[in-house]
CSV table of C-alpha atoms and ligand atoms in Angstrom, one decimal:
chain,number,residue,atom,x,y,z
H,1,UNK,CA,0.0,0.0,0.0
H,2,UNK,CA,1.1,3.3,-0.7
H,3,UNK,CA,1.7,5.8,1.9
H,4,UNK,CA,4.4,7.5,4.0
H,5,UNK,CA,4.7,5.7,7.9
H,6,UNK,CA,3.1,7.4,10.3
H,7,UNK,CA,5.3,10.4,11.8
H,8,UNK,CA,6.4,10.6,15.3
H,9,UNK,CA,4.6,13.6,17.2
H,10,UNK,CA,7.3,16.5,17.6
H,11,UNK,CA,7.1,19.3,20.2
H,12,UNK,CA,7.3,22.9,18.8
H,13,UNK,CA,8.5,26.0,20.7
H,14,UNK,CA,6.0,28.6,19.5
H,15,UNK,CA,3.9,31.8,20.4
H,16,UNK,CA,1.2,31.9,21.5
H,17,UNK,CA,1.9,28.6,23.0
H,18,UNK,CA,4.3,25.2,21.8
H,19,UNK,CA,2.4,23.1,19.1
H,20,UNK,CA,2.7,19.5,18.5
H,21,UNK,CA,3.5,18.4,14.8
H,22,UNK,CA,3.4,15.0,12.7
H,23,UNK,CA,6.1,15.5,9.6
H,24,UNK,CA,4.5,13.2,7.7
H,25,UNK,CA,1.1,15.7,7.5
H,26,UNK,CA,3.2,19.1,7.6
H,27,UNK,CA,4.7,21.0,5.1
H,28,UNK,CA,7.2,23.4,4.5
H,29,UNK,CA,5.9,26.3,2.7
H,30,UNK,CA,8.8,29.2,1.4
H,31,UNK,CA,7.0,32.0,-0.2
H,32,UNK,CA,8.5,33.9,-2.8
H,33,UNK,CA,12.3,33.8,-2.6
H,34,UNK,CA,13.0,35.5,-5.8
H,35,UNK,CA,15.6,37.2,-7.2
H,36,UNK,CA,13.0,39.8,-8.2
H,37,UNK,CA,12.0,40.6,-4.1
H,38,UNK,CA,15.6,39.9,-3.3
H,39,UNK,CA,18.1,41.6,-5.5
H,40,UNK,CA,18.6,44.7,-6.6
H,41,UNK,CA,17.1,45.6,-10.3
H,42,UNK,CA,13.9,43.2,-9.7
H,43,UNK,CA,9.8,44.2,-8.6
H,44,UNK,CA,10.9,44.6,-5.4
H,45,UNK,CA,13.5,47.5,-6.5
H,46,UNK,CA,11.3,48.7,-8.8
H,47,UNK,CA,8.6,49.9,-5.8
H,48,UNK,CA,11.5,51.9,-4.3
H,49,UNK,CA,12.4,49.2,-1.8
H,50,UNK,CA,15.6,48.5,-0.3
H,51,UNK,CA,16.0,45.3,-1.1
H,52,UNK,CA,19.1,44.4,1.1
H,53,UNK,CA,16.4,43.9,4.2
H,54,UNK,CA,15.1,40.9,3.0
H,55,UNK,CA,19.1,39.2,3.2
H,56,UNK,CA,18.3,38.0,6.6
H,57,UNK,CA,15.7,35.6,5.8
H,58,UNK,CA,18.3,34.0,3.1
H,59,UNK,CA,20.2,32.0,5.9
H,60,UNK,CA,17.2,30.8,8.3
H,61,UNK,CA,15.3,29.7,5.3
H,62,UNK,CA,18.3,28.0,4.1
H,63,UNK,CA,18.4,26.3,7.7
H,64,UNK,CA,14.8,25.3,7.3
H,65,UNK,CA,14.7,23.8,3.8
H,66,UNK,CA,17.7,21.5,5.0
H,67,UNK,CA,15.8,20.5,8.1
H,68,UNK,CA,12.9,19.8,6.3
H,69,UNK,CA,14.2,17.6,3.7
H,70,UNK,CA,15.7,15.5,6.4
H,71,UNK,CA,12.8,15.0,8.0
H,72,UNK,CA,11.3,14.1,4.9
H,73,UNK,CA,8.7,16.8,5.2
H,74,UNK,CA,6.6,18.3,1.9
H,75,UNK,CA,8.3,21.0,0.9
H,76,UNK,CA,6.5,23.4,-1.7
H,77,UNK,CA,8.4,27.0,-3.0
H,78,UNK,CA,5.8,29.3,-4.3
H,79,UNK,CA,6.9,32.8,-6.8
H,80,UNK,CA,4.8,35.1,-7.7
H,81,UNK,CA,4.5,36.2,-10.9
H,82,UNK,CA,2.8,36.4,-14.6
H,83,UNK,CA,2.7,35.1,-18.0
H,84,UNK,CA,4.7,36.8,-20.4
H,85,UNK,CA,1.4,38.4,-22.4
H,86,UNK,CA,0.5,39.3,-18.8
H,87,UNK,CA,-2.5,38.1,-19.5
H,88,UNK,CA,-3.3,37.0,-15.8
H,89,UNK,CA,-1.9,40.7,-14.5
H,90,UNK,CA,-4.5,42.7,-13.7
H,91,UNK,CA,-4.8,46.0,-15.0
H,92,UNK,CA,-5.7,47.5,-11.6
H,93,UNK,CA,-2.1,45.5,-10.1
H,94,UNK,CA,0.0,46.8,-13.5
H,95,UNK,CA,-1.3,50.5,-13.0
H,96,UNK,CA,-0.5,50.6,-9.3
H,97,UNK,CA,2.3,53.5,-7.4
H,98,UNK,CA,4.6,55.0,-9.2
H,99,UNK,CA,7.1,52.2,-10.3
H,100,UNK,CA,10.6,53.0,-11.5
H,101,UNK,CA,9.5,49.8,-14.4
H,102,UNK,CA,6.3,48.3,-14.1
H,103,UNK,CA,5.5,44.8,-14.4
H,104,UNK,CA,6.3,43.1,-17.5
H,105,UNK,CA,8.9,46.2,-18.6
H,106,UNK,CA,12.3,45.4,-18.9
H,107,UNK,CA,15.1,45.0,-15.9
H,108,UNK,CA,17.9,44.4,-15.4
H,109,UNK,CA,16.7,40.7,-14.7
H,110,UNK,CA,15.0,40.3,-17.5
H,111,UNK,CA,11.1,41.5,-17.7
H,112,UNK,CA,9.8,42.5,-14.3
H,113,UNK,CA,8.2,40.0,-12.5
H,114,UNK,CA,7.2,37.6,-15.4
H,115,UNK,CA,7.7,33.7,-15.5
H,116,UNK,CA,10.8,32.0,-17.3
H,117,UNK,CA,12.5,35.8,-16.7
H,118,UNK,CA,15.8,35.3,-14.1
H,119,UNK,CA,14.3,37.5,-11.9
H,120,UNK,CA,11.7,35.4,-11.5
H,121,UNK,CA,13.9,32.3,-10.2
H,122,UNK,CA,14.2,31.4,-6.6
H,123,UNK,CA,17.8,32.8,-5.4
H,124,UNK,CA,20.3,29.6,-5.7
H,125,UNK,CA,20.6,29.6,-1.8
H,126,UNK,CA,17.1,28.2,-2.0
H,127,UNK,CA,17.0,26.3,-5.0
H,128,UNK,CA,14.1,23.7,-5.5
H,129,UNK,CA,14.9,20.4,-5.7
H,130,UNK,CA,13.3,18.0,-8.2
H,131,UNK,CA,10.0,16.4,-6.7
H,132,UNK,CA,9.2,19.4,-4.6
H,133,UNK,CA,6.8,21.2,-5.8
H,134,UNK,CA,6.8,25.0,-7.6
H,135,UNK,CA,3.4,27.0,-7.3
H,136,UNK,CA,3.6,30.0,-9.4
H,137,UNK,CA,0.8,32.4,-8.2
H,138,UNK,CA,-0.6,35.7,-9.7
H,139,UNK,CA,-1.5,37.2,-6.7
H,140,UNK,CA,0.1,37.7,-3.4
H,141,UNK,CA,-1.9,34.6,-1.6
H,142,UNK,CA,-0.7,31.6,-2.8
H,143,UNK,CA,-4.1,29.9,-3.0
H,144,UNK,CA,-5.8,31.9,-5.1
H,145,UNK,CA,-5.7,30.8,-8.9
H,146,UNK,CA,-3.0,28.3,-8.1
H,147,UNK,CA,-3.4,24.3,-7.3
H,148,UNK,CA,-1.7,24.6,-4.0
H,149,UNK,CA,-5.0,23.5,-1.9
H,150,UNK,CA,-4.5,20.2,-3.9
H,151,UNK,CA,-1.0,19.4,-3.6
H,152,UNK,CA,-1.9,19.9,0.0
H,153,UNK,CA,-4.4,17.9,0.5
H,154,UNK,CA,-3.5,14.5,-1.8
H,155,UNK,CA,-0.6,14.8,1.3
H,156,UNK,CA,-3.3,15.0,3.8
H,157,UNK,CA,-1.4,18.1,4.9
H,158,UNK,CA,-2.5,19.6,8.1
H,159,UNK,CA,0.3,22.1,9.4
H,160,UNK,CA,2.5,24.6,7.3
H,161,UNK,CA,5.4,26.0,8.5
H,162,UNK,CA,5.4,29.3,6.4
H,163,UNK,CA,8.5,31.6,5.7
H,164,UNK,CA,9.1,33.6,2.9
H,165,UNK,CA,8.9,37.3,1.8
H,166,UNK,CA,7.5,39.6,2.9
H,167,UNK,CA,6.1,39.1,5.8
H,168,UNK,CA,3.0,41.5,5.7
H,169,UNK,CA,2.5,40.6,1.9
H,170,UNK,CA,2.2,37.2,0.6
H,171,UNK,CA,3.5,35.3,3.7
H,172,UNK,CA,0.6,36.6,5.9
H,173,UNK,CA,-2.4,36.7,2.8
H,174,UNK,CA,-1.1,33.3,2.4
H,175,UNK,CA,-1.2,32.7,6.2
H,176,UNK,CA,-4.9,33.6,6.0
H,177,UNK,CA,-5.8,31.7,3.5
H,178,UNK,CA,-4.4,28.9,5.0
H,179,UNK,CA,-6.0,29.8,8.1
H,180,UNK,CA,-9.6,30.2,6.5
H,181,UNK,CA,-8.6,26.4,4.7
H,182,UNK,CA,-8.2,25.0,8.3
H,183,UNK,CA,-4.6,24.4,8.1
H,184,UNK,CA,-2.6,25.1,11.2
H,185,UNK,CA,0.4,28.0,10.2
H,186,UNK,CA,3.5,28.6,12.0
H,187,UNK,CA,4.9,31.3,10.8
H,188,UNK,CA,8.9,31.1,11.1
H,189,UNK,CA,9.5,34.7,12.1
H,190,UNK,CA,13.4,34.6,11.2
H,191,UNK,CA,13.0,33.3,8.1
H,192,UNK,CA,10.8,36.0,6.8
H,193,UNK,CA,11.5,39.3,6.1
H,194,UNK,CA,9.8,42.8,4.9
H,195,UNK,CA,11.2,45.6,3.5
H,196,UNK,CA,9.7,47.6,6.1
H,197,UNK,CA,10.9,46.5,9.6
H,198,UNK,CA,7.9,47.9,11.5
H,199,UNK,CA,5.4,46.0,9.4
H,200,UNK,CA,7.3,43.1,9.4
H,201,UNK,CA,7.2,43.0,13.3
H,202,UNK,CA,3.4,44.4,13.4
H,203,UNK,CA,2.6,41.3,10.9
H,204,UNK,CA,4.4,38.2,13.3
H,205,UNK,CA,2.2,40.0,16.5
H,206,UNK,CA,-0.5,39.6,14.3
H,207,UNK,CA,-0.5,36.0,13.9
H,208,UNK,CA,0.0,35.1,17.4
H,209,UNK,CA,-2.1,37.9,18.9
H,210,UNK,CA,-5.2,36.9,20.4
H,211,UNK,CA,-4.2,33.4,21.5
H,212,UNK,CA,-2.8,32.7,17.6
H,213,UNK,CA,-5.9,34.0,15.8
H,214,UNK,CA,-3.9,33.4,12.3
H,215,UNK,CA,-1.8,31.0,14.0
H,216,UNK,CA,1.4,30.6,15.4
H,217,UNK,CA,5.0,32.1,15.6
H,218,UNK,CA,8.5,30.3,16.2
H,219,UNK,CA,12.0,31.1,15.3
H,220,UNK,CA,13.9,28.9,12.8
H,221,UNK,CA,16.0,27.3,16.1
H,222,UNK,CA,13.1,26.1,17.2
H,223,UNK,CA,12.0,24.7,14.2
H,224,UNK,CA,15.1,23.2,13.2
H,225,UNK,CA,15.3,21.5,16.7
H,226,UNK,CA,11.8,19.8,16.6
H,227,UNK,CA,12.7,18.5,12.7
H,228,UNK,CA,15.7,17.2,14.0
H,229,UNK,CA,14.2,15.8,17.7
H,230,UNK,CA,11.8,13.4,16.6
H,231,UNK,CA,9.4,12.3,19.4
H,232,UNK,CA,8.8,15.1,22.3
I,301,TIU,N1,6.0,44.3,-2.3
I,301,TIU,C1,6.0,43.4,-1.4
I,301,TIU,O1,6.3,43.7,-0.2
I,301,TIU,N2,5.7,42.1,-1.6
I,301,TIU,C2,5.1,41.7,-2.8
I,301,TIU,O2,4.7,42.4,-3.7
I,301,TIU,N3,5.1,40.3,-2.9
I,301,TIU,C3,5.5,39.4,-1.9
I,301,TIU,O3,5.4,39.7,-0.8
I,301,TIU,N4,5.9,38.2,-2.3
């Protein structure tokens, strides 16, 4: 019969209070580690960001993605992004601010924030690995318009450990989609980043706030130790 074995139950350090986890029905879910978000001449850039803020995440995402593929968890990178006739970009998202280059004009990554464009890759330190799953999303949520909520559930998924940039952006609409789906997030604080500091912190106290009303935060540590502890 086919099927993973069942999981030992793992013990995570969290806010608003430790969680217990099964790897075998939790994913690892890294949103939107692009070189377009990441390094200068991308989207990211573009919005008059400095994009050096979002370096930190690099390394405790890193950290994660090893831990989870020892620990055999799902692992799913998402990128947002649009086709190349940007005929899934709204007109309302193209319009938007005051860009330096909107999206679909040329960068110096190739067109701005458009699939098969290098600045639309995943930065090497996070590379995907065959088998794991890429969800390329339109919008900032990465369940909306993608398959995500089926890779998810042929797994019989229940928990997602979420990091990813930025934090208040598509890490936490995803978080609330997630939330709304009934999965259980923990949001790996460390291993996000925003390109505003304040909003990054505001968008963790968020999630915890009110005894975890979006769900639950942890730092990468933490994380890493539970993956690596097996039973609590
Ligand atoms: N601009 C910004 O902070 N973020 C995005 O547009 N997308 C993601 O967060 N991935």
């Amino acid at each position: 019969m086919a099927g993973t074995p069942p999981s030992p139950t793992a013990r995570l350090e969290a806010e608003p209070a430790p969680l217990a986890f099964e790897a075998g029905t939790t994913a690892l879910v890294i949103i939107d580690m692009q070189r377009d978000f990441l390094e200068p001449g991308g989207f990211g850039e573009s919005l008059g960001n400095d994009v050096s803020r979002l370096a930190a995440a690099i390394a405790p995402a890193a950290a994660m993605l090893a831990a989870a593929r020892r620990a055999g968890l799902l692992v799913v990178h998402t990128r947002e992004g649009h086709r190349p006739d940007l005929s899934d970009a709204p007109p309302a998202k193209i319009a938007r601010g005051a860009p330096a280059a909107r999206i679909g004009d040329p960068g110096r990554m190739g067109r701005i924030l458009i699939r098969g464009e290098p600045g639309h890759d995943i930065v090497p330190a996070l590379r995907p690995r065959p088998g794991e799953p890429v969800v390329d999303k339109p919008g900032k949520g990465a369940f909306y318009a993608t398959d995500l909520a089926g890779i998810l559930s042929a797994r019989r998924i229940e928990t997602l450990l979420v990091c990813g940039v930025t934090t208040e952006v598509c890490v936490h609409t995803t978080v609330r989609e997630a939330n709304d789906r009934g999965y259980r997030c923990v949001v790996i604080a460390d291993a996000c980043a925003s390109y505003i500091p304040a909003f990054h912190e505001a968008g963790l106290a968020m999630i915890k706030a009110q005894g975890g009303i979006f769900g639950w935060v942890a730092q990468s540590a933490a994380a890493v130790s539970a993956l690596g502890g097996g039973a609590a």
